[in-house]
XYZ file of N, CA and C in Angstrom:
564
model
N -17.198 8.843 -6.272
C -17.401 9.855 -4.979
C -17.311 8.999 -3.763
N -17.853 7.549 -3.748
C -17.872 6.726 -2.778
C -16.653 6.427 -2.356
N -15.900 6.076 -3.848
C -14.450 5.575 -3.287
C -13.613 6.688 -2.889
N -13.804 7.830 -3.033
C -12.829 9.219 -2.549
C -13.422 9.068 -1.285
N -14.509 9.125 -0.668
C -15.078 9.245 0.840
C -14.476 7.618 1.394
N -14.082 6.633 0.949
C -13.757 5.594 1.408
C -12.082 5.665 1.928
N -11.397 6.189 0.942
C -9.931 6.545 1.139
C -9.882 7.491 2.121
N -10.712 8.495 2.045
C -10.580 9.398 3.298
C -10.518 9.063 4.422
N -11.955 7.882 4.406
C -12.023 7.504 5.894
C -10.727 6.523 6.343
N -10.487 5.824 5.389
C -9.375 4.766 5.678
C -7.938 5.725 6.034
N -7.787 6.601 5.351
C -6.714 7.555 5.933
C -7.099 8.474 6.866
N -8.069 8.486 7.393
C -8.415 9.220 8.948
C -7.969 8.192 9.795
N -8.577 7.139 9.852
C -8.646 6.113 10.571
C -7.015 5.472 10.652
N -6.214 5.203 9.754
C -5.057 5.178 9.527
C -4.224 6.061 10.431
N -4.388 7.019 10.188
C -3.820 8.322 10.953
C -3.928 8.352 12.570
N -4.985 8.129 12.953
C -5.516 8.213 14.034
C -4.743 6.828 14.942
N -4.642 5.820 14.453
C -3.722 4.621 14.819
C -2.524 4.889 14.825
N -1.715 5.954 13.766
C -0.461 5.993 13.807
C -0.037 6.939 14.840
N -1.081 7.901 15.195
C -0.932 8.876 16.347
C -0.521 8.035 17.691
N -0.908 6.990 17.691
C -0.855 6.091 19.253
C 0.243 6.187 19.631
N 0.833 6.266 20.932
C 2.423 6.308 21.610
C 3.145 4.769 21.453
N 4.052 5.124 21.720
C 4.812 4.052 21.705
C 4.962 3.085 22.949
N 5.016 1.656 23.034
C 5.334 1.250 24.232
C 6.316 1.807 25.197
N 5.879 1.742 26.377
C 6.793 2.337 27.461
C 7.631 0.964 28.007
N 8.778 1.169 28.241
C 9.687 0.058 28.392
C 10.695 0.514 29.398
N 10.817 -0.216 30.412
C 11.630 0.054 31.712
C 12.351 -0.971 32.048
N 13.647 -0.911 32.622
C 14.329 -2.102 33.510
C 14.330 -1.445 34.683
N 14.318 -3.080 35.288
C 14.498 -3.072 36.734
C 15.793 -3.675 37.465
N 16.222 -3.590 38.519
C 17.572 -4.084 38.964
C 17.368 -5.438 38.952
N 16.730 -6.095 38.862
C 16.463 -7.697 38.728
C 16.671 -8.345 37.533
N 17.281 -7.176 36.489
C 17.921 -8.012 35.042
C 16.522 -8.397 34.532
N 15.548 -7.155 34.523
C 14.269 -7.428 33.809
C 13.798 -6.186 33.034
N 13.117 -6.403 32.132
C 12.387 -5.602 31.463
C 10.781 -5.736 31.553
N 9.798 -4.371 31.853
C 9.147 -4.643 31.892
C 8.402 -3.180 30.681
N 7.448 -3.973 29.983
C 6.859 -3.548 28.649
C 5.365 -3.167 29.058
N 4.856 -2.077 28.992
C 3.498 -1.332 28.768
C 3.353 -1.164 27.391
N 1.824 -1.644 27.330
C 1.479 -1.177 25.712
C -0.055 -0.767 25.702
N -0.256 -0.219 27.170
C -1.371 0.512 27.173
C -2.202 1.619 26.187
N -1.078 2.221 25.434
C -1.042 3.434 24.511
C -1.684 2.849 23.314
N -1.333 1.614 22.889
C -1.524 1.052 21.672
C -2.906 0.685 21.555
N -3.617 0.826 20.470
C -5.289 0.716 20.168
C -5.164 -0.778 19.160
N -4.379 -1.735 19.934
C -4.649 -3.048 18.925
C -5.023 -4.225 19.903
N -5.701 -5.079 19.492
C -6.315 -6.268 20.242
C -4.855 -7.190 20.605
N -4.421 -7.414 19.646
C -3.201 -8.113 19.725
C -1.635 -7.649 19.233
N -0.534 -7.727 20.042
C 0.544 -7.258 19.918
C 1.543 -8.228 19.926
N 2.377 -8.171 19.137
C 3.452 -9.120 19.018
C 4.636 -8.980 19.793
N 5.360 -9.362 20.633
C 6.790 -8.866 21.367
C 7.844 -9.742 21.012
N 8.887 -9.235 20.342
C 10.267 -10.313 20.148
C 11.395 -9.554 20.835
N 12.050 -10.194 21.608
C 13.263 -10.049 21.488
C 14.840 -10.639 20.981
N 15.403 -9.884 20.431
C 16.165 -10.336 19.195
C 17.727 -10.001 19.920
N 18.704 -10.936 19.694
C 20.117 -10.993 19.804
C 20.466 -9.801 19.098
N 22.018 -9.390 18.727
C 22.473 -8.319 18.174
C 22.730 -8.850 16.706
N 22.861 -10.025 16.575
C 23.075 -10.793 15.366
C 21.665 -10.688 14.428
N 20.319 -10.206 15.167
C 19.118 -10.475 14.572
C 18.437 -11.732 14.899
N 19.265 -12.920 15.459
C 18.450 -14.021 16.064
C 17.086 -14.145 16.786
N 16.034 -14.333 16.576
C 15.066 -13.892 17.546
C 15.169 -15.198 18.849
N 14.969 -14.648 20.145
C 14.813 -15.637 21.101
C 13.935 -15.529 21.962
N 13.141 -14.641 21.808
C 11.623 -14.509 22.169
C 10.524 -13.914 21.302
N 9.502 -14.487 20.707
C 8.472 -14.226 19.984
C 7.156 -14.874 20.727
N 6.571 -13.496 21.243
C 5.099 -13.807 21.977
C 4.027 -12.860 21.507
N 3.150 -13.749 20.856
C 1.850 -12.708 20.474
C 1.146 -12.876 22.007
N 0.574 -11.438 22.192
C -0.019 -11.548 23.426
C -1.245 -10.602 23.085
N -2.468 -10.810 23.761
C -3.737 -10.266 23.729
C -3.409 -8.789 24.732
N -3.592 -7.402 24.173
C -3.528 -6.513 24.680
C -4.348 -6.182 25.354
N -4.216 -6.513 26.852
C -5.086 -6.836 28.132
C -4.737 -4.962 28.778
N -3.787 -4.171 28.717
C -3.426 -3.010 28.754
C -2.717 -3.430 30.321
N -2.086 -4.139 30.392
C -1.446 -4.970 31.715
C -0.033 -4.672 31.413
N 1.076 -4.845 32.165
C 2.359 -4.951 32.154
C 2.936 -6.349 31.846
N 3.935 -6.216 30.983
C 4.447 -7.812 30.671
C 5.917 -7.672 30.955
N 6.159 -8.398 31.855
C 7.671 -8.346 32.706
C 8.280 -9.671 31.927
N 9.559 -9.215 31.160
C 10.322 -10.542 31.063
C 11.613 -10.317 31.532
N 12.061 -11.622 32.217
C 13.026 -11.994 33.110
C 14.379 -12.279 32.336
N 15.510 -11.656 32.246
C 16.659 -11.770 31.604
C 17.571 -11.976 32.253
N 17.428 -12.660 33.297
C 18.865 -13.100 34.189
C 19.899 -14.156 33.296
N 18.993 -15.017 32.483
C 19.619 -16.021 31.971
C 20.268 -16.085 30.716
N 20.395 -14.693 30.388
C 20.760 -14.218 29.211
C 22.157 -13.842 29.253
N 23.047 -14.172 28.227
C 24.422 -13.728 28.476
C 24.264 -12.040 28.709
N 25.446 -11.363 28.847
C 25.858 -10.125 28.826
C 25.936 -9.640 27.178
N 25.314 -8.918 26.839
C 25.501 -8.118 25.057
C 24.317 -6.997 25.173
N 24.178 -6.824 23.830
C 23.129 -6.247 23.055
C 22.235 -7.082 22.614
N 21.161 -6.444 22.731
C 19.730 -7.032 22.490
C 18.553 -5.933 21.688
N 17.924 -6.691 20.838
C 16.651 -5.271 20.454
C 15.332 -5.819 20.963
N 14.637 -5.130 21.427
C 13.252 -5.433 21.608
C 12.421 -4.923 20.743
N 11.390 -5.442 20.002
C 10.327 -5.025 18.969
C 9.138 -5.364 19.435
N 8.415 -4.693 19.390
C 6.892 -4.628 19.886
C 6.313 -4.300 18.452
N 5.028 -4.943 17.922
C 4.469 -4.874 16.543
C 2.843 -4.992 16.931
N 2.265 -4.143 15.627
C 0.953 -4.610 15.686
C 0.411 -4.182 14.467
N -0.822 -4.481 13.853
C -1.010 -4.546 12.272
C -0.830 -3.567 11.425
N -0.222 -2.345 12.473
C -0.099 -1.116 11.768
C 1.427 -0.465 11.603
N 2.374 -0.869 13.013
C 3.579 -0.693 12.908
C 4.522 -1.608 13.956
N 5.665 -1.133 13.950
C 6.967 -1.942 14.217
C 7.307 -0.903 15.090
N 7.933 -1.140 16.453
C 8.681 -0.266 17.288
C 9.786 -1.046 17.904
N 11.124 -0.806 17.629
C 12.293 -1.059 18.253
C 13.091 0.005 19.379
N 13.512 -0.749 20.044
C 14.348 -0.325 21.002
C 15.627 -1.211 21.448
N 16.694 -0.625 21.597
C 18.054 -1.669 21.841
C 18.026 -1.565 23.210
N 18.826 -2.462 23.707
C 19.147 -2.632 25.262
C 20.516 -3.406 25.192
N 21.197 -3.021 26.466
C 22.400 -4.112 26.781
C 22.031 -4.347 28.322
N 22.570 -5.530 28.133
C 22.358 -6.667 29.435
C 23.641 -6.498 29.971
N 23.829 -5.964 31.125
C 25.513 -5.940 31.991
C 25.181 -7.042 33.244
N 26.345 -6.909 33.512
C 26.452 -8.094 34.822
C 25.317 -7.930 35.728
N 24.968 -7.026 36.060
C 23.755 -6.857 37.167
C 22.582 -5.812 36.744
N 22.746 -5.256 35.245
C 21.545 -4.783 34.893
C 21.254 -4.703 33.593
N 20.172 -4.052 33.295
C 19.573 -3.912 31.903
C 19.953 -2.270 31.637
N 20.527 -2.008 30.352
C 20.483 -0.467 29.770
C 19.849 -0.126 28.785
N 18.519 0.787 29.048
C 17.815 0.622 27.433
C 18.245 1.962 26.727
N 18.709 1.859 25.365
C 18.945 2.955 24.664
C 17.734 3.742 24.612
N 17.960 5.193 24.662
C 16.875 6.068 24.371
C 16.219 6.407 23.219
N 16.765 5.799 22.511
C 16.475 5.605 20.789
C 15.346 4.802 20.879
N 14.285 5.327 20.338
C 13.024 4.100 19.816
C 12.578 4.767 18.205
N 12.635 3.540 17.776
C 12.527 3.757 16.103
C 11.365 3.076 15.801
N 10.633 3.530 14.806
C 9.040 2.889 14.487
C 9.075 3.175 13.058
N 8.832 1.904 12.500
C 8.060 1.476 11.264
C 6.774 1.489 10.878
N 6.057 2.512 10.022
C 4.720 2.313 9.807
C 4.614 1.351 8.672
N 3.767 0.149 8.908
C 3.523 -1.070 7.806
C 2.542 -0.029 6.795
N 2.683 -0.552 5.708
C 1.571 0.118 4.732
C 0.191 -0.821 4.662
N -0.853 0.219 4.102
C -2.211 -0.419 4.203
C -2.729 -0.639 3.023
N -2.990 -1.576 2.541
C -3.215 -2.048 1.114
C -4.448 -2.926 1.196
N -5.371 -2.025 0.061
C -6.699 -2.484 0.035
C -6.692 -3.068 -1.566
N -7.121 -4.140 -1.636
C -7.354 -4.575 -3.102
C -8.958 -4.313 -3.615
N -8.994 -3.919 -5.005
C -10.285 -3.731 -5.684
C -10.130 -4.494 -6.630
N -11.278 -4.612 -7.567
C -11.424 -5.394 -8.495
C -10.267 -5.169 -9.520
N -10.075 -3.872 -10.151
C -9.096 -3.637 -10.884
C -8.199 -2.372 -10.402
N -7.593 -2.188 -9.367
C -7.103 -1.418 -8.610
C -6.572 -1.906 -7.116
N -5.783 -1.275 -6.579
C -5.458 -1.406 -5.235
C -5.000 0.140 -4.598
N -4.880 0.254 -3.177
C -4.924 1.361 -2.626
C -3.877 1.157 -1.721
N -2.808 2.158 -1.493
C -1.512 2.041 -0.965
C -1.742 3.328 0.419
N -1.548 2.952 1.414
C -1.630 3.929 2.345
C -0.303 3.848 3.597
N 0.389 4.681 3.399
C 1.727 4.336 3.807
C 2.531 5.531 4.511
N 3.058 5.720 5.725
C 3.764 6.922 6.197
C 5.255 6.191 6.426
N 6.184 7.018 5.391
C 7.340 6.851 5.275
C 8.614 7.723 6.102
N 7.796 8.963 6.724
C 8.323 9.755 7.428
C 9.612 10.252 6.788
N 9.598 10.134 5.801
C 10.935 10.768 4.919
C 11.951 9.837 4.484
N 11.621 8.398 4.872
C 12.615 7.402 4.360
C 12.413 6.968 3.106
N 12.995 6.604 2.131
C 12.691 5.911 1.127
C 12.115 4.709 0.992
N 11.283 4.442 0.320
C 10.478 3.349 0.062
C 10.291 2.560 -1.337
N 10.077 1.617 -1.591
C 9.954 1.520 -3.218
C 8.821 0.135 -3.290
N 7.892 0.234 -4.256
C 6.931 -0.691 -4.317
C 7.124 -1.630 -5.768
N 6.546 -2.692 -5.688
C 6.505 -3.428 -7.114
C 5.438 -4.457 -7.255
N 5.208 -4.747 -8.151
C 4.121 -5.398 -8.248
C 4.572 -6.661 -9.157
N 4.183 -7.816 -8.778
C 4.735 -9.151 -9.394
C 3.665 -10.048 -10.147
N 3.754 -10.931 -10.946
C 2.792 -11.916 -11.579
C 3.048 -13.125 -10.800
N 2.339 -14.127 -11.024
C 2.127 -15.262 -10.222
C 3.984 -15.906 -10.781
N 4.762 -15.469 -11.839
C 5.554 -16.082 -11.997
C 7.053 -15.181 -11.703
N 6.529 -14.455 -10.820
C 7.695 -13.489 -10.058
C 7.966 -12.524 -11.080
N 7.507 -12.220 -12.115
C 7.902 -11.025 -12.879
C 7.620 -9.708 -12.440
N 8.537 -8.937 -12.577
C 8.252 -7.480 -12.263
C 7.204 -6.665 -13.258
N 6.110 -6.538 -12.916
C 4.830 -6.044 -13.871
C 5.122 -4.179 -13.841
N 5.456 -3.798 -12.598
C 5.471 -2.543 -12.173
C 6.285 -2.088 -11.185
N 7.289 -1.307 -10.855
C 8.073 -1.118 -9.814
C 8.097 0.704 -9.902
N 8.085 1.504 -8.335
C 8.067 2.902 -8.174
C 9.015 3.161 -7.322
N 9.679 4.224 -6.622
C 10.339 4.453 -6.019
C 9.286 5.605 -4.935
N 9.169 5.116 -3.922
C 8.285 6.487 -3.215
C 9.268 7.488 -2.179
N 8.995 8.392 -2.298
C 9.955 9.669 -1.790
C 9.402 10.293 -1.088
N 8.003 10.670 -0.922
C 7.274 11.449 0.085
C 7.006 10.903 1.560
N 7.174 11.923 2.559
C 6.668 11.441 3.820
C 5.284 10.665 4.000
N 4.270 10.478 2.888
C 3.062 9.952 3.292
C 2.787 9.891 1.772
N 2.126 8.522 1.818
C 2.097 8.192 0.577
C 0.444 7.644 0.606
N -0.607 8.121 -0.072
C -1.851 7.682 -0.628
C -2.459 7.807 -2.202
N -1.993 6.590 -2.309
C -2.045 6.212 -3.827
C -2.787 4.831 -4.267
N -3.745 5.211 -5.389
C -4.376 3.996 -5.947
C -3.238 3.549 -7.485
N -3.549 2.394 -7.612
C -2.725 2.139 -8.460
C -3.920 1.001 -9.539
N -3.899 1.266 -10.807
C -4.874 0.685 -11.826
C -4.270 -0.382 -12.384
N -4.792 -1.414 -12.031
C -4.111 -2.669 -12.762
C -5.387 -3.377 -13.644
N -5.953 -2.349 -14.110
C -7.155 -3.249 -15.084
C -6.555 -3.367 -16.256
N -5.139 -3.076 -16.459
C -4.538 -3.569 -18.249
C -4.216 -4.628 -17.921
N -4.066 -5.201 -16.578
C -3.330 -6.498 -16.359
C -4.233 -7.926 -16.792
N -3.945 -8.591 -17.291
C -4.564 -10.045 -17.117
C -4.949 -10.790 -16.025
N -5.819 -11.447 -15.743
C -6.507 -12.048 -14.956
C -5.283 -12.926 -14.414
N -5.225 -12.852 -12.873
C -4.588 -13.773 -12.274
C -3.807 -13.405 -11.110
N -3.308 -14.096 -10.064
C -2.484 -13.599 -9.144
C -1.463 -12.866 -9.095
N -1.498 -11.517 -8.304
C -0.556 -10.631 -8.288
C -0.114 -10.192 -6.679
N 1.222 -9.899 -6.451
C 1.736 -9.882 -5.359
C 2.384 -8.326 -5.336
N 2.206 -7.350 -4.292
C 2.481 -6.229 -3.752
C 3.574 -6.417 -3.219
N 4.810 -5.746 -2.890
C 5.929 -5.692 -2.366
C 6.253 -4.291 -2.021
N 6.019 -3.769 -0.631
C 6.547 -2.498 0.103
C 7.808 -2.702 0.620
N 8.792 -1.912 0.242
C 10.262 -2.104 0.756
C 10.797 -1.062 1.252
N 10.954 -0.967 2.893
C 11.612 0.364 3.407
C 12.269 -0.101 4.922
N 13.151 0.711 5.096
C 13.901 0.605 6.178
C 14.413 -0.966 6.377
N 14.735 -1.563 5.363
C 15.354 -3.113 5.560
C 14.276 -3.893 5.689
N 13.001 -3.634 5.549
C 12.009 -4.401 5.888
C 11.310 -4.590 4.413
N 10.586 -5.832 4.225
C 9.581 -5.757 3.437
C 8.033 -6.187 3.675
N 6.894 -5.502 3.017
C 5.725 -6.150 3.321
C 5.101 -6.345 2.087
N 4.425 -7.270 2.057
C 3.713 -8.278 0.927
C 2.416 -8.474 1.251
N 1.733 -8.424 0.310
C 0.425 -8.637 0.082
C 0.069 -9.145 -1.382
N -0.786 -10.203 -1.254
C -1.313 -10.958 -2.605
C -2.780 -10.808 -2.751
N -3.295 -10.935 -3.927
C -4.359 -11.140 -4.468
C -4.804 -11.818 -5.904
N -5.866 -12.118 -6.162
C -6.176 -12.549 -7.634
C -7.070 -11.373 -7.957
N -6.811 -11.251 -9.503
C -7.584 -10.238 -10.100
C -8.792 -10.891 -11.077
């Protein structure tokens, strides 16, 4: 009974965190981006700017003080870039193009929710919002042998995995979704 109440509380707190908004991004005439993260309920936020090839050209971990962050882009060459803002629960991306005298933001904002994995002695819980995207989970032992694998095709996953039959040792859970992998390890 305590376990069911704990899972319910974690699910409700996760959903309230998921319900927070995306960062507000605007461009200015001075070839700069302004990022506002006031709707995020996180103490720390990671902000990245990536080239079209995926190379990270800015990686900044900031304390979320509800202030605006302004990024001067005048020294970057014209081209396509991606702004990625993330916290412990989600990753939000928005593409933008730098032109001769301007920054043009895409209207598309993509959000990927990170899985919440809670380890116990003989089990672990996974809470994940897939939003209809296919996800895959596997468990590997210390020798990287896959001891369990499953496709997840529901919009939300709230599942407990029983690992009591596995031998004592270190195990790694990998959740893959939207071209990203999330990893959590624990010793049983």
